[in-house]
XYZ file of C-alpha atoms in Angstrom:
664
model
C -9.150 -10.544 21.924
C -9.073 -9.377 25.505
C -7.151 -10.967 27.904
C -5.879 -10.105 31.286
C -2.838 -8.684 32.422
C -1.336 -12.205 33.288
C -2.897 -14.140 30.483
C -1.506 -10.941 27.330
C 1.785 -11.464 28.537
C 1.673 -15.498 28.665
C -0.283 -15.547 24.805
C 3.014 -13.146 24.076
C 5.600 -15.695 25.153
C 3.921 -18.653 23.924
C 3.400 -16.993 20.459
C 7.284 -16.934 20.270
C 7.667 -20.448 21.673
C 5.738 -20.915 18.684
C 7.702 -18.871 16.646
C 10.879 -20.127 17.780
C 10.080 -24.108 17.390
C 8.603 -23.875 13.994
C 11.617 -23.075 12.277
C 14.074 -25.508 13.959
C 13.370 -28.067 11.689
C 14.439 -25.881 8.969
C 18.088 -25.335 10.798
C 21.154 -26.913 9.530
C 22.927 -29.438 11.050
C 25.254 -26.575 13.807
C 22.172 -24.633 13.558
C 24.073 -21.410 11.606
C 21.084 -20.973 8.855
C 18.015 -21.618 8.092
C 16.389 -21.982 5.095
C 12.614 -21.977 4.947
C 10.626 -22.933 1.925
C 9.187 -20.596 -0.117
C 11.459 -18.798 -3.327
C 14.982 -16.944 -2.720
C 15.530 -13.408 -3.065
C 17.820 -11.840 -5.132
C 20.666 -12.046 -1.857
C 20.744 -16.064 -2.597
C 20.046 -18.895 -0.591
C 23.131 -18.769 1.911
C 22.162 -15.012 2.824
C 18.650 -16.375 3.212
C 20.054 -18.972 5.571
C 21.524 -16.336 7.412
C 18.361 -14.033 8.009
C 16.800 -17.162 8.715
C 19.087 -17.391 11.441
C 19.857 -13.693 13.256
C 16.371 -12.593 12.415
C 14.541 -15.618 14.389
C 17.881 -15.283 16.951
C 16.347 -11.257 17.532
C 13.029 -13.290 18.942
C 15.003 -15.984 20.884
C 17.237 -12.519 22.836
C 13.469 -10.325 22.893
C 12.342 -14.231 24.436
C 15.556 -15.479 27.212
C 16.103 -11.797 28.372
C 12.067 -11.030 29.173
C 12.559 -14.428 31.014
C 15.545 -13.343 32.847
C 17.295 -15.964 31.462
C 15.405 -19.400 32.287
C 15.330 -21.377 28.910
C 13.142 -24.594 28.892
C 13.575 -25.105 25.336
C 17.458 -24.411 25.478
C 17.283 -21.085 22.688
C 20.639 -20.351 24.748
C 22.629 -23.196 23.438
C 21.206 -23.712 20.167
C 22.013 -20.438 19.092
C 25.709 -20.774 20.684
C 25.957 -23.997 19.041
C 24.940 -21.828 15.423
C 26.788 -18.530 16.337
C 30.207 -21.426 16.451
C 29.464 -22.578 13.096
C 28.150 -19.631 11.626
C 31.753 -17.691 12.671
C 34.393 -20.803 11.430
C 35.370 -19.821 7.844
C 35.952 -23.489 7.730
C 32.915 -24.483 8.170
C 30.364 -25.470 4.786
C 27.872 -23.953 7.035
C 29.521 -20.296 7.794
C 27.752 -17.527 7.102
C 28.816 -15.158 4.117
C 30.716 -12.197 4.537
C 30.520 -8.385 4.278
C 31.682 -8.548 0.855
C 30.751 -11.805 -0.367
C 26.620 -10.342 0.344
C 26.210 -6.846 1.727
C 23.036 -8.338 3.567
C 24.748 -9.368 5.910
C 25.276 -6.650 7.488
C 21.159 -6.773 8.179
C 21.317 -9.550 9.677
C 24.317 -8.388 11.741
C 22.218 -6.080 13.392
C 19.580 -8.602 14.910
C 22.857 -10.993 15.800
C 24.494 -7.614 17.934
C 20.949 -6.522 19.297
C 20.628 -9.787 20.595
C 23.804 -10.841 21.842
C 23.452 -7.541 24.067
C 20.405 -8.976 25.331
C 21.398 -11.935 26.784
C 24.567 -11.259 27.483
C 24.416 -12.865 30.223
C 23.327 -16.159 28.668
C 25.268 -16.502 25.155
C 27.736 -13.912 24.756
C 29.649 -14.664 28.106
C 29.475 -18.314 27.449
C 30.953 -18.255 24.017
C 34.580 -19.850 23.806
C 37.285 -16.928 23.644
C 37.108 -18.821 20.411
C 34.114 -18.632 19.002
C 33.318 -14.768 20.553
C 37.312 -13.342 18.545
C 35.406 -14.913 15.633
C 32.872 -13.369 15.699
C 33.825 -9.928 16.412
C 36.578 -11.318 13.524
C 33.182 -11.295 11.484
C 31.890 -7.195 12.333
C 34.952 -6.055 12.114
C 34.870 -5.118 8.057
C 31.781 -3.171 9.174
C 33.808 -0.287 10.333
C 34.648 2.466 8.033
C 32.081 -0.057 4.972
C 30.875 3.612 3.241
C 26.866 2.013 3.599
C 23.689 3.322 1.705
C 22.204 6.570 2.542
C 19.332 4.573 4.835
C 18.425 2.987 7.656
C 21.657 0.968 6.697
C 23.997 2.885 8.282
C 22.435 2.229 11.918
C 22.929 -1.216 11.705
C 27.033 -0.448 11.345
C 26.250 1.886 13.840
C 24.897 -1.152 16.059
C 27.564 -3.667 15.065
C 30.332 -0.995 15.942
C 28.483 -0.158 19.592
C 28.030 -4.012 20.355
C 31.823 -4.561 19.312
C 33.068 -1.530 21.565
C 31.804 -3.422 24.498
C 32.941 -6.303 23.297
C 36.092 -5.153 22.759
C 36.020 -5.327 19.541
C 36.369 -3.519 16.414
C 35.047 0.237 16.066
C 35.564 3.731 14.913
C 34.483 7.042 16.036
C 33.526 8.073 12.867
C 31.729 6.090 12.082
C 29.973 6.797 14.704
C 29.702 9.860 14.321
C 28.806 9.404 10.887
C 25.229 8.078 11.783
C 24.476 10.038 14.276
C 24.886 13.302 11.628
C 23.277 11.614 8.610
C 20.043 11.112 10.638
C 19.877 14.407 12.174
C 19.812 15.651 8.544
C 16.893 12.947 7.602
C 15.125 14.575 10.811
C 11.928 16.445 9.029
C 9.799 16.831 12.116
C 7.186 16.243 14.244
C 8.756 12.205 15.311
C 9.056 12.124 11.857
C 12.617 10.455 9.469
C 12.362 9.896 6.070
C 14.497 6.557 5.622
C 17.131 8.917 3.846
C 17.409 11.522 1.274
C 15.996 11.086 -2.068
C 17.193 13.554 -4.233
C 18.053 15.553 -1.408
C 14.599 15.705 -0.479
C 12.980 14.168 2.631
C 9.777 11.801 0.651
C 11.452 8.145 2.086
C 8.271 8.049 4.356
C 6.328 4.698 5.966
C 6.722 1.832 8.173
C 10.838 2.422 8.298
C 10.409 5.128 10.371
C 9.018 3.288 13.334
C 10.841 -0.302 13.319
C 14.868 1.181 11.761
C 14.610 5.119 12.449
C 13.033 5.577 15.495
C 14.251 2.051 17.096
C 17.950 1.848 16.384
C 19.435 5.246 18.191
C 17.467 4.351 21.463
C 18.957 0.487 20.734
C 22.343 2.503 20.465
C 22.460 4.625 23.251
C 20.701 1.347 25.167
C 24.492 -0.586 24.058
C 26.917 2.265 24.852
C 25.111 2.966 28.207
C 27.821 5.860 29.373
C 30.101 5.739 26.620
C 26.954 6.814 24.435
C 27.664 10.630 23.076
C 26.051 13.417 25.392
C 22.006 14.466 25.388
C 21.668 12.079 22.412
C 19.594 9.560 24.699
C 17.325 11.860 25.502
C 17.388 13.529 21.510
C 15.782 9.942 20.753
C 13.128 9.786 23.102
C 11.580 13.104 22.181
C 11.014 12.529 18.496
C 10.498 9.087 19.517
C 7.947 10.668 21.981
C 6.263 13.332 19.308
C 5.967 10.017 16.605
C 4.052 8.299 18.480
C 0.967 10.671 19.624
C 0.982 10.048 15.674
C 1.504 6.424 15.389
C -1.181 5.557 17.837
C -3.705 7.372 15.367
C -2.500 5.221 12.471
C -3.665 1.311 13.961
C -7.315 0.064 13.111
C -9.780 -1.055 15.794
C -9.341 -4.220 14.096
C -5.436 -4.332 14.929
C -4.427 -3.662 11.495
C -1.828 -0.503 10.813
C -1.410 0.946 7.809
C -1.488 -1.074 4.588
C 1.431 1.312 3.003
C 5.148 1.338 1.736
C 7.488 -1.070 1.216
C 8.437 -4.362 3.570
C 5.187 -4.495 4.502
C 5.513 -8.595 5.409
C 7.431 -7.691 8.320
C 3.666 -7.487 9.772
C 3.723 -6.840 12.747
C 7.278 -4.994 13.412
C 5.305 -2.099 12.860
C 5.256 -2.203 17.491
C 9.221 -1.804 17.506
C 8.139 1.440 17.924
C 6.005 1.121 20.426
C 7.362 -1.177 22.560
C 10.852 0.762 22.439
C 8.089 4.002 23.515
C 7.221 2.387 26.502
C 10.664 0.460 27.077
C 12.468 3.932 27.545
C 10.445 5.825 28.663
C 9.201 7.769 25.822
C 5.963 7.607 24.989
C 2.550 10.121 24.880
C 0.953 6.665 25.399
C -0.983 5.802 28.845
C 0.736 1.518 29.258
C -2.582 0.136 28.997
C -2.970 1.802 25.208
C 0.488 0.501 23.930
C -0.420 -3.257 25.175
C -3.853 -2.525 23.319
C -2.650 -2.114 20.513
C 0.362 -4.237 20.668
C -2.891 -7.322 20.990
C -4.835 -6.312 18.827
C -2.188 -6.406 16.035
C -0.607 -9.258 16.957
C -3.968 -10.969 17.192
C -4.550 -9.454 13.695
C -2.372 -10.945 12.008
C -2.105 -14.835 13.463
C -5.875 -14.939 13.331
C -5.909 -13.834 9.496
C -3.762 -17.260 8.425
C -0.023 -14.748 8.009
C 0.882 -18.366 9.866
C 0.415 -21.188 7.951
C -0.466 -25.051 8.978
C 3.759 -25.535 10.009
C 3.912 -23.046 11.796
C 5.857 -19.895 9.937
C 5.763 -16.448 8.735
C 4.084 -16.371 4.804
C 5.397 -13.989 2.242
C 2.425 -12.153 2.313
C 0.317 -9.869 4.520
C -2.627 -11.591 5.971
C -2.449 -15.104 3.730
C 0.975 -15.648 1.368
C 0.468 -12.605 -1.634
C 3.941 -11.790 -3.225
C 2.322 -8.835 -4.842
C 3.428 -6.743 -2.095
C 7.284 -8.058 -1.827
C 10.343 -6.710 -3.277
C 13.170 -8.238 -4.401
C 14.975 -8.452 -1.060
C 11.966 -10.501 -0.064
C 13.083 -14.109 1.007
C 11.712 -17.213 2.878
C 12.614 -16.253 6.378
C 12.658 -11.851 5.924
C 9.056 -11.934 7.833
C 10.936 -12.753 11.142
C 11.665 -8.650 10.989
C 8.115 -9.750 12.923
C 10.770 -10.269 16.229
C 10.768 -6.544 16.444
C 7.278 -6.605 17.329
C 7.991 -8.931 20.740
C 10.446 -5.732 22.450
C 7.567 -5.829 24.986
C 9.454 -9.429 26.445
C 11.887 -7.676 27.770
C 9.848 -5.599 30.235
C 9.405 -8.096 33.450
C 5.408 -8.968 33.945
C 4.758 -5.863 36.791
C 5.489 -3.378 34.266
C 2.585 -1.421 33.563
C 2.486 -2.076 29.899
C 1.621 -5.820 31.630
C 0.512 -4.761 34.497
C -2.156 -2.096 33.674
C -5.956 -3.123 32.138
C -6.321 -2.007 28.682
C -7.295 0.725 27.174
C -9.169 1.461 24.727
C -7.457 2.380 20.975
C -7.970 5.753 19.675
C -10.298 5.456 16.474
C -12.720 3.556 19.406
C -12.878 6.141 21.016
C -14.072 9.042 18.901
C -13.561 10.743 15.079
C -10.960 12.504 14.804
C -9.432 14.158 11.382
C -5.227 15.227 11.354
C -3.020 16.257 9.040
C 0.775 15.078 9.394
C 3.148 17.746 8.323
C 6.585 15.586 7.405
C 4.925 13.310 5.566
C 2.198 14.953 4.100
C -1.263 12.979 5.436
C -4.364 13.650 5.922
C -5.577 11.441 9.121
C -9.068 10.316 9.158
C -11.014 8.242 12.104
C -14.068 6.894 12.373
C -15.349 5.201 15.387
C -17.924 3.541 13.840
C -16.061 1.017 11.150
C -13.010 1.400 13.450
C -11.561 2.228 9.713
C -8.053 4.796 9.906
C -7.457 6.936 6.286
C -4.919 8.173 5.334
C -4.948 10.502 2.130
C -1.812 11.226 1.401
C -0.282 14.369 -0.832
C 3.162 13.731 0.417
C 6.385 11.380 0.138
C 6.040 8.984 -2.966
C 10.258 7.640 -2.516
C 10.978 8.591 -5.344
C 13.220 11.090 -7.274
C 11.430 14.347 -8.007
C 13.911 14.800 -10.677
C 12.809 12.238 -13.110
C 9.465 10.439 -13.793
C 9.305 7.020 -12.482
C 5.944 4.269 -12.761
C 3.606 4.305 -10.368
C 4.806 2.057 -6.999
C 1.281 1.456 -5.383
C 2.158 1.075 -2.182
C 3.687 5.070 -2.570
C 1.656 6.273 -5.600
C -2.429 6.358 -4.556
C -3.622 9.009 -2.989
C -4.858 6.898 0.148
C -4.235 4.366 2.216
C -6.283 3.235 4.928
C -5.789 -0.084 8.369
C -8.433 -1.640 6.192
C -8.057 -2.282 2.777
C -5.016 -2.672 0.252
C -4.123 -1.193 -2.536
C -3.645 -3.302 -5.806
C -0.528 -4.954 -6.653
C -0.743 -7.230 -9.674
C 2.006 -8.876 -10.305
C 5.214 -10.175 -8.008
C 8.201 -7.623 -7.870
C 10.792 -10.873 -6.876
C 9.979 -12.444 -10.469
C 11.973 -10.014 -12.971
C 11.866 -7.255 -14.956
C 8.288 -6.526 -16.004
C 6.530 -8.706 -13.912
C 5.492 -6.180 -11.934
C 3.901 -3.684 -14.086
C 1.111 -1.577 -13.004
C 0.213 -0.550 -16.286
C -3.622 0.449 -15.399
C -3.170 2.156 -11.908
C -6.984 2.329 -10.853
C -7.736 2.332 -6.898
C -7.450 5.966 -5.290
C -5.813 6.963 -8.622
C -6.360 10.740 -10.636
C -5.447 9.032 -14.237
C -5.751 10.519 -17.982
C -5.678 7.975 -20.717
C -4.146 8.126 -23.667
C -5.651 6.808 -27.413
C -5.142 3.596 -26.689
C -6.533 3.826 -22.842
C -3.489 3.708 -21.405
C -3.532 5.370 -17.740
C -1.435 8.008 -16.865
C 1.289 7.581 -13.830
C 1.769 9.485 -10.794
C 5.191 9.779 -9.762
C 7.040 12.596 -8.898
C 4.278 14.749 -7.663
C 5.046 17.947 -5.566
C 2.762 19.104 -2.859
C 1.166 23.285 -3.228
C 0.305 23.170 0.197
C -1.499 20.519 3.581
C -4.270 22.539 6.245
C -5.720 20.996 8.964
C -8.752 19.371 6.435
C -7.023 20.177 2.892
C -4.426 19.021 1.063
C -3.118 19.869 -2.425
C -0.471 17.944 -4.799
C 0.289 18.610 -8.432
C 1.991 15.388 -10.364
C 2.832 16.098 -14.358
C 1.138 12.603 -15.888
C 3.225 10.508 -18.361
C 3.331 7.610 -19.767
C 6.539 4.664 -18.662
C 7.117 2.392 -21.621
C 8.308 -0.437 -18.822
C 5.851 0.296 -16.250
C 7.504 -1.747 -14.182
C 7.934 -0.036 -9.748
C 9.674 -0.804 -6.763
C 10.062 1.808 -3.514
C 12.799 3.250 -5.362
C 12.048 4.730 -8.686
C 11.753 1.052 -11.189
C 13.681 1.547 -14.068
C 14.962 4.505 -16.073
C 12.677 4.120 -19.162
C 11.190 7.163 -22.203
C 8.184 7.519 -21.620
C 5.367 9.737 -23.207
C 4.629 13.317 -21.759
C 1.086 14.533 -20.660
C -0.780 17.583 -18.942
C -0.403 18.976 -15.833
C -3.230 16.869 -13.206
C -3.662 19.242 -10.153
C -5.917 17.170 -7.331
C -7.113 19.082 -4.094
C -8.511 16.995 -1.233
C -10.676 18.160 1.982
C -11.773 15.340 3.828
C -14.143 14.872 6.604
C -15.369 11.498 8.458
C -15.749 8.712 5.668
C -15.765 10.959 2.847
C -12.700 12.703 0.674
C -13.844 15.428 -2.422
C -11.441 14.990 -4.194
C -10.590 17.861 -6.703
C -9.122 17.969 -9.624
C -7.815 20.247 -12.672
C -6.158 19.618 -15.863
C -3.657 21.944 -17.741
C -1.225 21.552 -20.719
C 2.261 21.570 -20.411
C 3.140 23.892 -22.985
C 0.300 26.931 -21.978
C -0.393 27.446 -25.945
C -4.295 27.938 -25.866
C -3.767 26.060 -29.507
C -3.070 23.505 -27.495
C -6.531 21.024 -27.212
C -7.542 18.600 -24.690
C -7.178 15.068 -26.234
C -7.819 12.594 -22.509
C -10.697 11.882 -21.110
C -10.307 11.784 -17.282
C -10.601 8.751 -14.784
C -10.811 9.067 -10.545
C -10.831 5.620 -9.565
C -12.314 4.647 -5.761
C -10.909 2.191 -2.645
C -10.014 -1.770 -3.822
C -11.828 -4.195 -1.760
C -11.799 -7.229 -1.442
C -15.204 -9.446 -3.046
C -17.153 -12.928 -3.244
C -15.635 -14.238 -7.331
C -18.811 -15.817 -7.004
C -21.667 -13.771 -6.429
C -19.636 -10.096 -8.145
C -18.611 -9.469 -11.368
C -17.560 -6.023 -12.830
C -20.204 -3.638 -13.045
C -19.495 -1.491 -17.278
C -19.479 2.025 -18.115
C -23.517 3.444 -17.479
C -23.666 7.260 -17.089
C -24.671 8.459 -13.841
C -25.341 7.034 -10.432
C -22.984 5.845 -7.610
C -20.051 3.350 -8.578
C -20.458 1.722 -5.588
C -18.598 -1.974 -4.390
C -19.803 -3.734 -0.917
C -17.028 -5.451 0.320
C -16.621 -9.429 2.153
C -16.304 -8.059 5.532
C -19.072 -5.667 4.883
C -17.026 -2.293 4.274
C -18.378 -0.315 0.968
C -16.025 2.425 -1.248
C -18.300 4.705 -3.678
C -17.204 7.369 -6.048
C -20.466 10.279 -6.660
C -19.900 12.340 -8.819
C -19.848 16.107 -7.980
C -18.782 18.206 -11.127
C -17.799 16.394 -14.310
C -17.670 13.329 -14.228
C -20.417 10.966 -15.790
C -19.873 8.014 -15.688
C -19.481 5.375 -13.593
C -17.913 1.585 -13.810
C -16.423 -1.293 -11.266
C -13.136 -2.460 -12.475
C -12.467 -6.159 -11.298
C -8.883 -7.601 -9.849
C -7.856 -10.800 -10.155
C -4.944 -11.880 -7.844
C -3.981 -8.398 -7.567
C -4.809 -7.227 -3.796
C -2.356 -8.507 -0.637
C -6.887 -8.817 0.912
C -8.762 -10.802 -1.220
C -8.659 -13.237 -4.117
C -10.426 -10.749 -5.750
C -11.247 -7.613 -5.898
C -13.094 -4.354 -7.132
C -12.634 -0.918 -6.955
C -15.676 2.240 -8.230
C -14.514 4.723 -11.059
C -15.413 7.110 -12.783
C -14.934 8.899 -16.164
C -15.735 12.043 -18.008
C -17.725 12.331 -20.828
C -15.169 12.821 -22.606
C -11.181 14.882 -22.561
C -11.029 16.089 -20.274
C -11.047 20.559 -20.388
C -8.436 21.905 -19.502
C -8.621 24.577 -16.347
C -11.888 23.512 -15.235
C -13.844 21.579 -12.416
C -14.024 17.952 -12.208
C -14.597 16.634 -8.449
C -15.597 13.162 -6.642
C -16.666 11.931 -3.459
C -14.916 9.121 -2.139
C -16.059 6.935 0.695
C -14.809 3.882 2.391
C -16.580 3.302 5.354
C -19.305 0.999 7.255
C -22.982 0.316 4.904
C -24.491 3.220 6.424
C -23.667 5.449 3.745
C -23.188 9.179 4.874
C -24.901 12.277 3.199
C -23.245 13.830 1.024
C -21.597 17.026 0.706
C -22.822 20.003 -1.344
C -19.507 21.240 -4.214
C -20.117 23.821 -5.806
C -17.194 25.440 -8.511
C -15.925 28.829 -8.133
C -12.789 31.047 -8.885
C -10.069 33.690 -7.837
C -7.068 34.955 -9.798
C -6.924 31.932 -12.010
C -7.644 29.463 -8.711
C -10.010 27.246 -9.346
C -12.355 26.794 -6.159
C -13.844 23.470 -5.439
C -16.587 25.166 -1.704
C -17.502 22.142 0.105
C -20.607 22.558 2.503
C -20.277 19.696 4.296
C -24.184 18.807 5.985
C -23.501 19.979 9.120
C -23.097 23.112 7.829
C -19.344 23.281 8.204
C -16.860 24.301 4.986
C -13.919 23.414 3.554
C -12.460 25.510 0.228
C -9.648 23.528 -2.289
C -8.018 25.555 -3.934
C -6.255 24.415 -7.317
C -3.946 26.701 -8.643
C -2.696 26.588 -12.202
C 0.469 25.334 -12.178
C 3.565 27.891 -12.931
C 5.915 25.878 -14.777
C 8.019 25.613 -12.679
C 8.386 22.444 -10.919
C 8.700 20.128 -14.281
C 10.921 17.139 -13.445
C 9.878 15.860 -17.353
C 11.255 18.374 -19.162
C 14.596 17.523 -21.387
C 14.031 13.529 -21.248
C 10.849 13.369 -22.598
C 12.240 10.772 -26.163
C 12.455 12.198 -29.267
């Protein structure tokens, strides 16, 4: 919805007020815990109650500070009451200590950010005994060896605030956080959220809502006490990142549906607002507000808020398949970070200037993002942004893992969700990705089970082409999570090398399969299956399509988008696989697939053309096969006469995470 600048800011303020008032009926008597309805996280109900307080307090902090202390709903007094009760060791509604619950360290960062922003209206007015108790609650953070990911910033933020308020802090802790973060910087504005197996492999929305947000707020809290040059370093990195992030938002306002903690939703906006606040953005103020407004409306218009005004655990509607074990009823309120824009006054350019069209509304574009290993394609006609994924998969490259659908798929977009079967919060086996289908390249064993991909290794990345390789394997336990899943036995299979060439709504996906032993007597024995994009469909008018020879595997989704797979070489059989309850965008979903005719021959080229876009499907490219010094070539000629070449080298058998780990 297009709003005038004044209407836009008022809309954000009203939305924040509704969110804050909606949680009050679920608060403990002294407001220290907010116990929202729903299944608890694995951290327990006490932790979840603290999470409810801390994450909504962050929203209240932005709302109150942005209004220069104007407080028609008594936010300052309401949350001050909770601060007093939560830090009182003798109160039955007290907060858990860090020793009792590690998750409390996460929430401490939100509390201290809110206290910093509202210092004149809350912290400075707290009784000295409450201030002392709060600093005492934070003090055990000092010297605590935090996990090697974004968690180090929870320590740095709380200690930075404590330093300004007369509490405990450690220069060694602060220095360690800065040094680790520099080591995780992967270039061109991108951070890996820690290292996995010593490598940069952890790329997702944490890059924006954590790895860029907290370093800049660290400098904001410390002010002149921040290390010289640190603010400029972080501002420069954020500016570069936002040049990429602006390309990753669809015309529908949706961010990329990829990675963990997706239930935080418009927390994705944290980096955009932070860029505007710190003068660290290449975006015009009108584009920043347009992206923010479009994204907020996208979620509120699609069921993210329930009939009680509460954010739900899911994406649009409630959907537990996207969650992690740490997801509790109040977890979605990290979306409070999406309201940072309220800190900027009404006359700031982000509120005063007219909105500008989003990047994907202006032109078609194709880009390669080096750090995450992605090819990005945006098309103005349908507003879809697609990412072809030949990069990080959030796992240790030294051992095989079950495929996490939110990291292991070959493609993600702003208009589709990966199939996420089961409930990752319900215990072992509940989220088994036993048959990865959508946006996969898999080998089927004798029982018809699909192989898994993680870990994969990037082979090459160009402007419009990319290649990666993995070892096919079948885990005995296909339970997945972002951190690798169980260390389970598995069966080894051949090498799978996959290459992509991208143009508009099309991806040419080329594959070669090679034996791992190098023994020419090793005969092919696996059917090759490729899957396209999964789309939500109308269950009453859609049914699965059995395997047939020839034709195009095609699905028309409920929103009018088309997902199709066309055989260009070696996959003559097509079908459509239907899922129920496995997609965040709809109760019923469908995925087009193609199969080889019998076992996939080793060292030969198999190619499909993958499409996701509007009903006006583009002409398909011509693809011819070639070879050069053992490298298979898929030579692509697009309808306009331009071309790409996908080069698929034979495996060198050096990268083999599965060796020595297969069961006898």
